[in-house]
Structure formats: C-alpha cells, structure tokens
C-alpha cells in the first residue's frame, strides 16, 4: 500500500512537471490552476486504473495453474464511478495443478485474495457428492477424521469449480 501511495504521488508530480515543462518550452502563460489540476487528475486517473486493474494483476500473479472460482465486486459511495462499473475487491481461486482427486473428494489449496488486505492460502477438501467443504489446516495429511465439515449450496461457485473444473 505504501508503494501505491508513492506511485500516486509520483503520477501527480509527473503531471505537474509536464505542465511546467510545457510552460517553459512554449513560453506561454498558463493559468495558475493548470499544475494542481493536472496533478489531481493524474492522481485520480492512476488510482482508478490501479483499482480496476488489481484483479487481473493479482490473478496473473497466481499463475496459470490457479482457477478463479468466485469474485466479489463492490460499489462504494466515496468512489461514485463504481456505481457504473463495480470494482473487484476480492476473489477466491483454487489450485488446479496441485489438486488431488479421490472419487468424489477433491483436495486442493484455496487462495483468498483481498485488495489492500492480507491474503491467505487454506488447504481444503471438497466432498462433491454431499456438497460440503472441510478446511484441513492443522490436520495430518489425508486424515479427515477430525475435520469440521461445512455444508455448501449445490450451486456454490467454489464447489462447482472444485467439482467440475478440477476433476
């Protein structure tokens, strides 16, 4: 987040610098508001670009072996343009390459990514026959005896991705 802040400030300073350079090169008088307006517009444009491109950049960062199962799009009052075009702020991906399929059971890693927050990788097992999921954090590999199972809707996008795309 600090790097994003620095990049936003740099975009503003760069835009103000371009206005200053144009003023010096063309020897034209510019209105006093031109530099701050250019800086503000550049910072706003960078922020909007950064918000809307986060999902695709994060998804590419995971690699080709991950399959996106679900996205969460939000509209926010302090960003009125999100009412026209909602911005993706969270998504869940499953590891296709590392998935282990045993009959109706699919064991894989679930990646939980959120914009401006910590990400998590949770090892999970999906029971495609009974439409349920168990987190296997802290359990011995292959031992589901102590697992807590969570019922899922049959049409849940995460369950459907695990049972249809990973098998």
Coordinates of C-alpha atoms in Angstrom, one line a residue:
X1 CA 0.0 0.0 0.0
X2 CA 2.9 2.3 0.7
X3 CA 4.2 1.7 -2.9
X4 CA 0.8 2.5 -4.3
X5 CA 0.8 5.8 -2.3
X6 CA 4.3 6.7 -3.6
X7 CA 3.2 5.8 -7.2
X8 CA 0.1 8.0 -6.9
X9 CA 2.2 11.0 -5.6
X10 CA 4.7 10.4 -8.4
X11 CA 1.9 10.5 -11.0
X12 CA 0.8 13.8 -9.7
X13 CA 4.3 15.2 -9.5
X14 CA 5.0 14.0 -13.1
X15 CA 1.8 15.6 -14.5
X16 CA 2.7 18.9 -12.7
X17 CA 6.2 18.6 -14.2
X18 CA 4.8 18.2 -17.7
X19 CA 2.7 21.3 -17.3
X20 CA 5.8 23.2 -16.0
X21 CA 7.9 21.9 -18.9
X22 CA 5.2 22.9 -21.5
X23 CA 5.1 26.4 -19.9
X24 CA 8.9 26.8 -20.1
X25 CA 9.2 25.3 -23.6
X26 CA 6.3 27.0 -25.3
X27 CA 6.8 30.3 -23.3
X28 CA 3.0 30.5 -22.9
X29 CA 1.4 31.9 -19.8
X30 CA -0.6 29.1 -18.2
X31 CA -3.4 29.6 -15.6
X32 CA -2.3 29.1 -12.0
X33 CA -4.7 26.2 -11.6
X34 CA -3.2 24.2 -14.5
X35 CA -0.5 22.5 -12.5
X36 CA -2.6 21.5 -9.5
X37 CA -5.4 20.4 -11.8
X38 CA -3.1 18.2 -13.9
X39 CA -1.6 16.7 -10.7
X40 CA -5.0 16.0 -9.2
X41 CA -6.3 14.5 -12.5
X42 CA -3.2 12.3 -12.8
X43 CA -3.5 11.0 -9.3
X44 CA -7.2 10.3 -9.7
X45 CA -6.6 8.5 -13.0
X46 CA -3.8 6.4 -11.5
X47 CA -6.0 5.5 -8.5
X48 CA -8.9 4.4 -10.8
X49 CA -6.5 2.4 -13.0
X50 CA -5.0 0.7 -10.0
X51 CA -8.3 -0.2 -8.5
X52 CA -9.7 -1.7 -11.8
X53 CA -6.5 -3.5 -12.8
X54 CA -5.8 -5.0 -9.4
X55 CA -7.9 -8.2 -10.1
X56 CA -6.2 -9.0 -13.4
X57 CA -2.7 -8.3 -12.0
X58 CA -3.4 -10.4 -8.9
X59 CA -4.8 -13.2 -11.0
X60 CA -1.8 -13.2 -13.3
X61 CA 0.5 -13.2 -10.3
X62 CA -1.0 -16.5 -9.1
X63 CA -0.1 -18.3 -12.3
X64 CA -1.8 -20.4 -14.9
X65 CA -2.4 -23.3 -12.5
X66 CA -5.0 -21.4 -10.4
X67 CA -8.6 -21.3 -11.4
X68 CA -10.7 -18.4 -10.2
X69 CA -13.8 -19.7 -8.5
X70 CA -15.5 -16.5 -7.3
X71 CA -15.2 -12.7 -7.4
X72 CA -16.7 -10.1 -5.2
X73 CA -17.5 -6.7 -6.8
X74 CA -18.3 -3.7 -4.8
X75 CA -19.9 -0.3 -5.2
X76 CA -18.6 2.4 -2.8
X77 CA -20.0 5.9 -2.0
X78 CA -16.6 7.6 -1.9
X79 CA -15.9 6.2 -5.4
X80 CA -19.0 7.2 -7.3
X81 CA -17.8 5.6 -10.6
X82 CA -18.1 2.2 -9.0
X83 CA -21.9 2.5 -9.3
X84 CA -21.5 2.4 -13.1
X85 CA -18.7 -0.1 -13.1
X86 CA -18.3 -2.1 -9.9
X87 CA -14.7 -2.8 -8.9
X88 CA -13.5 -6.3 -7.9
X89 CA -12.2 -6.2 -4.4
X90 CA -11.9 -9.9 -3.5
X91 CA -11.6 -13.2 -5.2
X92 CA -11.1 -16.9 -4.5
X93 CA -9.0 -19.2 -6.6
X94 CA -8.3 -22.9 -6.4
X95 CA -5.1 -24.7 -7.3
X96 CA -5.8 -26.9 -10.3
X97 CA -2.2 -28.3 -10.7
X98 CA -1.9 -29.3 -7.0
X99 CA -5.4 -30.8 -6.7
X100 CA -5.7 -34.4 -5.6
X101 CA -8.9 -36.2 -6.7
X102 CA -10.1 -39.3 -4.9
X103 CA -13.5 -40.3 -6.1
X104 CA -16.0 -37.6 -5.1
X105 CA -13.4 -35.9 -2.9
X106 CA -11.2 -33.0 -4.2
X107 CA -8.3 -31.8 -2.1
X108 CA -6.6 -28.5 -3.1
X109 CA -5.4 -25.1 -1.9
X110 CA -7.9 -22.3 -1.8
X111 CA -6.4 -18.8 -2.3
X112 CA -8.3 -16.0 -0.6
X113 CA -7.2 -12.6 -2.0
X114 CA -8.5 -9.2 -0.9
X115 CA -7.4 -5.8 -2.2
X116 CA -5.5 -3.8 0.4
X117 CA -5.5 -6.7 2.9
X118 CA -3.6 -9.9 3.7
X119 CA -4.1 -12.9 1.5
X120 CA -4.5 -16.4 2.7
X121 CA -3.9 -19.9 1.4
X122 CA -6.2 -22.5 3.0
X123 CA -5.9 -26.2 2.3
X124 CA -9.4 -27.6 1.8
X125 CA -11.2 -30.8 0.8
X126 CA -14.5 -30.7 -1.2
X127 CA -16.9 -33.5 -1.0
X128 CA -18.7 -33.3 -4.4
X129 CA -21.2 -36.0 -3.6
X130 CA -22.5 -34.4 -0.3
X131 CA -21.9 -30.7 -1.3
X132 CA -19.6 -29.8 1.6
X133 CA -16.2 -28.5 2.4
X134 CA -13.6 -29.1 5.1
X135 CA -10.6 -26.9 5.9
X136 CA -7.7 -29.1 6.6
X137 CA -5.4 -26.6 8.4
X138 CA -3.6 -28.4 11.2
X139 CA -4.8 -31.9 10.2
X140 CA -2.4 -34.6 9.3
X141 CA -2.4 -35.1 5.5
X142 CA -5.1 -37.5 4.3
X143 CA -6.7 -37.7 7.8
X144 CA -10.2 -36.2 7.7
X145 CA -11.4 -37.8 10.9
X146 CA -11.1 -34.5 12.9
X147 CA -12.2 -32.2 10.1
X148 CA -15.2 -29.9 10.6
X149 CA -17.4 -30.1 7.5
X150 CA -19.3 -27.1 6.2
X151 CA -22.4 -27.6 4.1
X152 CA -22.4 -25.7 0.8
X153 CA -25.1 -24.9 -1.7
X154 CA -25.1 -27.4 -4.6
X155 CA -24.7 -24.4 -7.0
X156 CA -22.0 -22.6 -5.0
X157 CA -19.4 -21.3 -7.5
X158 CA -16.5 -22.5 -5.4
X159 CA -17.9 -26.0 -5.0
X160 CA -18.8 -26.1 -8.7
X161 CA -15.3 -25.0 -9.7
X162 CA -13.7 -27.7 -7.5
X163 CA -16.0 -30.5 -8.6
X164 CA -16.3 -29.6 -12.3
X165 CA -13.1 -27.8 -13.3
X166 CA -10.5 -29.6 -11.0
X167 CA -11.7 -33.1 -11.6

